[in-house]
Coordinates of C-alpha atoms and ligand atoms in Angstrom, one line a residue:
X269 CA 5.0 -62.8 26.2
X270 CA 4.6 -59.3 26.3
X271 CA 4.3 -57.0 28.4
X272 CA 4.0 -53.2 27.7
X273 CA 3.9 -53.7 23.8
X274 CA -0.2 -55.4 24.3
X275 CA -0.8 -51.6 26.6
X276 CA 0.7 -50.0 23.4
X277 CA -0.3 -51.0 19.8
X278 CA -3.6 -50.2 20.4
X279 CA -2.3 -46.2 19.9
X280 CA -0.3 -46.9 16.8
X281 CA -3.6 -48.9 16.1
X282 CA -6.1 -45.7 16.6
X283 CA -3.5 -44.0 14.5
X284 CA -3.7 -45.1 11.4
X285 CA -6.8 -45.6 11.5
X286 CA -8.1 -43.2 12.8
X287 CA -12.2 -43.4 13.0
X288 CA -13.1 -47.2 11.4
X289 CA -11.7 -47.8 14.8
X290 CA -13.2 -48.1 18.8
X291 CA -10.3 -47.9 21.0
X292 CA -12.3 -49.3 23.9
X293 CA -13.0 -52.0 22.8
X294 CA -9.5 -52.7 21.1
X295 CA -8.1 -52.1 24.4
X296 CA -10.0 -55.5 26.4
X297 CA -9.7 -57.1 22.8
X298 CA -5.9 -56.2 23.4
X299 CA -5.7 -57.2 27.1
X300 CA -7.8 -60.5 26.2
X301 CA -6.1 -63.2 25.6
X302 CA -4.1 -62.7 29.9
X303 CA -7.1 -61.0 30.9
X304 CA -8.9 -64.0 32.0
X305 CA -4.9 -66.8 31.8
X306 CA -1.7 -64.9 33.6
X307 CA -3.1 -64.7 37.2
X308 CA -3.3 -68.6 37.3
X309 CA 0.0 -68.7 35.7
X310 CA 1.8 -66.3 38.0
X311 CA 0.0 -67.8 41.2
X312 CA -2.4 -65.6 43.8
X313 CA -3.3 -66.7 47.4
X314 CA -6.2 -66.7 48.2
X315 CA -8.3 -67.7 52.2
X316 CA -5.0 -69.4 52.5
X317 CA -4.7 -71.0 49.6
X318 CA -2.4 -71.2 46.8
X319 CA -4.3 -71.1 43.1
X320 CA -1.2 -71.8 41.0
X321 CA -1.8 -74.9 37.0
X322 CA 0.7 -76.8 37.9
X323 CA 2.1 -76.4 34.9
X324 CA 1.9 -72.5 34.1
X325 CA 3.4 -72.3 30.9
X326 CA 0.9 -75.9 29.0
X327 CA -2.4 -73.6 31.1
X328 CA -1.2 -70.3 29.5
X329 CA 0.0 -71.3 26.1
X330 CA -1.7 -75.1 25.4
X331 CA -4.4 -77.4 25.4
X332 CA -5.5 -78.2 27.1
X333 CA -5.4 -75.0 29.0
X334 CA -7.0 -71.7 27.6
X335 CA -3.9 -71.4 25.5
X336 CA -7.2 -71.2 22.6
X337 CA -7.3 -67.7 24.3
X338 CA -4.3 -66.9 21.7
X339 CA -5.8 -68.0 19.0
X340 CA -7.0 -66.0 16.1
X341 CA -10.0 -68.6 16.4
X342 CA -10.5 -66.9 19.7
X343 CA -9.9 -63.3 18.5
X344 CA -13.4 -64.4 15.5
X345 CA -15.9 -66.0 17.8
X346 CA -15.6 -63.5 19.7
X347 CA -16.2 -60.8 18.2
X348 CA -18.5 -62.2 16.2
X349 CA -20.6 -62.7 19.6
X350 CA -20.3 -58.6 20.2
X351 CA -21.7 -58.0 16.6
X352 CA -24.7 -61.1 17.4
X353 CA -26.0 -58.7 21.1
X354 CA -24.1 -55.1 20.6
X355 CA -24.7 -54.8 16.6
X356 CA -22.0 -52.1 16.4
X357 CA -19.7 -53.6 13.9
X358 CA -17.0 -50.9 14.9
X359 CA -16.8 -52.9 18.5
X360 CA -16.5 -56.0 16.7
X361 CA -13.8 -55.1 14.0
X362 CA -11.8 -53.2 16.9
X363 CA -12.1 -56.6 19.7
X364 CA -11.1 -58.1 17.0
X365 CA -7.5 -56.7 16.0
X366 CA -6.7 -55.9 19.3
X367 CA -7.3 -59.4 20.5
X368 CA -5.6 -60.6 17.1
X369 CA -2.0 -58.0 18.2
X370 CA -1.6 -59.8 20.7
X371 CA -2.1 -63.2 19.5
X372 CA 1.1 -62.9 17.1
X373 CA 3.1 -60.6 19.4
X374 CA 3.0 -63.8 22.0
X375 CA 4.2 -65.4 19.1
X376 CA 8.0 -64.0 19.7
X377 CA 8.6 -65.9 22.6
X378 CA 10.1 -69.2 22.9
X379 CA 7.0 -70.9 23.8
X380 CA 4.3 -68.6 21.0
X381 CA 1.1 -69.6 20.1
X382 CA -1.9 -72.2 19.1
X383 CA -2.3 -69.1 16.3
X384 CA -4.0 -71.7 14.6
X385 CA -6.0 -73.7 16.8
X386 CA -8.4 -75.8 16.8
X387 CA -7.2 -76.8 12.9
X388 CA -3.6 -77.9 15.2
X389 CA -2.3 -77.0 19.3
X390 CA 1.8 -76.3 16.4
X391 CA 2.0 -73.4 18.2
X392 CA 4.0 -71.0 16.3
X393 CA 7.3 -69.2 17.2
X394 CA 9.8 -66.5 16.3
X395 CA 11.7 -67.1 19.9
X396 CA 12.9 -63.8 20.4
X397 CA 13.2 -63.1 23.5
X398 CA 12.7 -66.4 26.5
X399 CA 9.6 -67.6 27.8
X400 CA 9.8 -67.6 31.3
X401 CA 6.6 -66.9 33.0
X402 CA 7.0 -70.6 35.3
X403 CA 9.4 -69.2 37.3
X404 CA 7.3 -65.7 38.8
X405 CA 6.2 -62.8 38.5
X406 CA 9.6 -61.1 39.6
X407 CA 11.9 -64.1 37.8
X408 CA 9.8 -63.3 34.1
X409 CA 9.8 -59.7 34.1
X410 CA 13.2 -59.5 34.9
X411 CA 14.0 -62.1 32.1
X412 CA 11.3 -60.2 30.1
X413 CA 12.9 -56.7 30.2
X414 CA 16.8 -58.4 30.1
X415 CA 16.0 -59.5 26.2
X416 CA 14.2 -59.0 23.8
X417 CA 11.5 -58.4 25.0
X418 CA 12.9 -54.9 26.4
X419 CA 13.9 -54.1 22.9
X420 CA 10.2 -54.8 21.2
X421 CA 7.8 -53.5 23.9
X422 CA 10.5 -50.0 23.3
X423 CA 9.7 -50.0 19.3
X424 CA 6.0 -49.5 20.9
X425 CA 6.9 -46.8 23.1
X426 CA 8.9 -45.7 20.1
X427 CA 5.6 -46.1 18.1
X428 CA 2.9 -44.7 19.6
X429 CA 4.8 -41.4 21.2
X430 CA 5.9 -40.9 17.6
X431 CA 1.9 -40.8 17.3
X432 CA 1.5 -38.6 20.2
X433 CA -1.7 -36.5 18.1
X434 CA -3.9 -39.3 18.9
X435 CA -4.0 -38.1 22.7
X436 CA -4.4 -34.8 22.5
X437 CA -7.9 -33.0 22.7
X438 CA -8.7 -32.7 19.5
X439 CA -7.8 -35.8 18.1
X440 CA -9.7 -37.1 21.1
X441 CA -12.5 -34.6 20.5
X442 CA -12.7 -35.4 16.8
X443 CA -12.1 -38.7 16.0
X444 CA -11.9 -41.4 18.8
X445 CA -16.2 -39.3 20.1
X446 CA -18.4 -39.6 17.3
X447 CA -17.0 -42.8 16.9
X448 CA -18.1 -44.4 20.2
X449 CA -20.8 -43.7 22.1
X450 CA -19.5 -45.4 25.1
X451 CA -17.7 -42.1 24.6
X452 CA -20.6 -39.1 25.2
X453 CA -22.1 -42.0 27.5
X454 CA -18.4 -41.3 29.2
X455 CA -18.6 -38.0 29.1
X456 CA -22.4 -37.7 30.7
X457 CA -21.1 -39.1 33.3
X458 CA -17.5 -38.1 34.6
X459 CA -16.3 -34.8 34.0
X460 CA -14.3 -33.8 31.2
X461 CA -10.5 -33.8 32.2
X462 CA -11.7 -38.1 33.6
X463 CA -12.6 -39.0 30.9
X464 CA -9.8 -38.0 28.6
X465 CA -7.4 -40.0 31.2
X466 CA -9.5 -43.2 30.9
X467 CA -8.9 -42.8 27.2
X468 CA -5.2 -41.8 27.8
X469 CA -5.3 -44.5 30.2
X470 CA -3.8 -47.6 28.7
X471 CA -0.7 -45.6 27.5
X472 CA 0.7 -44.2 29.9
X473 CA -0.3 -47.4 32.0
X474 CA 2.6 -48.9 29.1
X475 CA 4.6 -46.5 29.5
X476 CA 5.2 -46.2 33.2
X477 CA 5.2 -50.4 33.5
X478 CA 8.1 -50.4 30.7
X479 CA 9.7 -47.3 32.6
X480 CA 9.5 -48.9 36.2
X481 CA 10.4 -52.2 35.5
X482 CA 13.5 -51.3 33.9
X483 CA 14.7 -49.0 36.9
X484 CA 13.1 -52.6 39.0
X485 CA 15.3 -55.0 37.2
X486 CA 18.7 -52.6 36.0
X487 CA 19.0 -50.3 38.8
X488 CA 17.0 -51.7 41.7
X489 CA 18.6 -55.1 40.5
X490 CA 20.9 -56.4 38.7
X491 CA 19.6 -58.8 35.9
X492 CA 22.4 -59.4 33.8
X493 CA 21.1 -57.6 29.9
X494 CA 21.3 -60.3 27.2
X495 CA 19.6 -59.1 24.3
X496 CA 20.6 -62.4 22.1
X497 CA 18.3 -63.9 20.6
X498 CA 16.0 -65.9 22.8
X499 CA 18.0 -64.6 25.4
X500 CA 18.1 -64.0 28.0
X501 CA 19.4 -67.8 28.5
X502 CA 20.3 -67.3 32.5
X503 CA 16.9 -68.1 32.5
X504 CA 15.4 -71.5 32.2
X505 CA 13.6 -71.1 28.9
X506 CA 10.1 -73.2 28.0
X507 CA 9.6 -73.9 24.9
X508 CA 7.3 -75.1 22.1
X509 CA 7.7 -78.7 23.6
X510 CA 5.8 -78.0 26.5
X511 CA 6.9 -81.1 29.2
X512 CA 4.6 -83.0 28.5
X513 CA 0.5 -83.0 29.9
X514 CA -1.4 -85.2 31.8
X515 CA -4.9 -85.9 30.1
X516 CA -7.4 -84.2 31.0
X517 CA -7.6 -80.5 31.5
X518 CA -4.7 -78.5 32.6
X519 CA -5.1 -79.0 37.3
X520 CA -5.7 -76.1 39.1
X521 CA -2.3 -76.8 42.9
X522 CA -4.0 -75.6 45.8
X523 CA -1.2 -75.1 48.1
X524 CA -0.9 -74.7 51.3
X525 CA 1.3 -72.0 52.5
X526 CA 2.6 -73.1 55.1
X527 CA 5.0 -74.1 52.6
X528 CA 6.3 -77.5 55.1
X529 CA 3.2 -79.7 55.4
X530 CA 1.8 -80.2 51.9
Ligands
ZN629 ZN1 -0.2 -63.0 26.1

């Protein structure tokens, strides 16, 4: 899994594709695969119950599970639905690009993604950094920002920063605004400064997140850096050969928060 890369890739694509893309569906596409899955991977507490996948990696990337959200076909289906309901090709195309970038980016970790689902449930994985989502949000962050994930996100920060011109008001007004009516509607409802801030939000979110997690992992805590392939090796990384699954969809685990009775 990647962290800041999903926030920043849309701006790099915006820089190269200009008026051929619309940044909002591009960003939504880039977030889409994790939007509906990641909360359940790490678990949330709701009304005293902990909702968490029994097997987080299987749920997040596998089948049965929600791994289909990380396939190329999922992007195509949602893009076609967008086209059907909105008749806006640029929205459908931009969503598709964002979602594909996400699915391809996540092949960088040791679990990888089912890119060609439903043709095959094979996980395509480059295995450059450890998948540690099953260890919980904080440990996962500590591991990600101590391995090659830290470098990968750093590359996207560099690329997005080199393309800083896309963040300027003049670029927004000349290239982004005319191509997408969402911005015209936003301008009618919000002050100009708020609209620009909205346009830049994912960029600043990605950069701040990267800086904050790096400081958290290596200044506030002392997670050991391990930039070797597939690392950090101090974390129990999962691989594409996921643990055996029971038949049926991923089950929800209802755990009592007291931790002793259930
Ligand atoms: Zn993902």
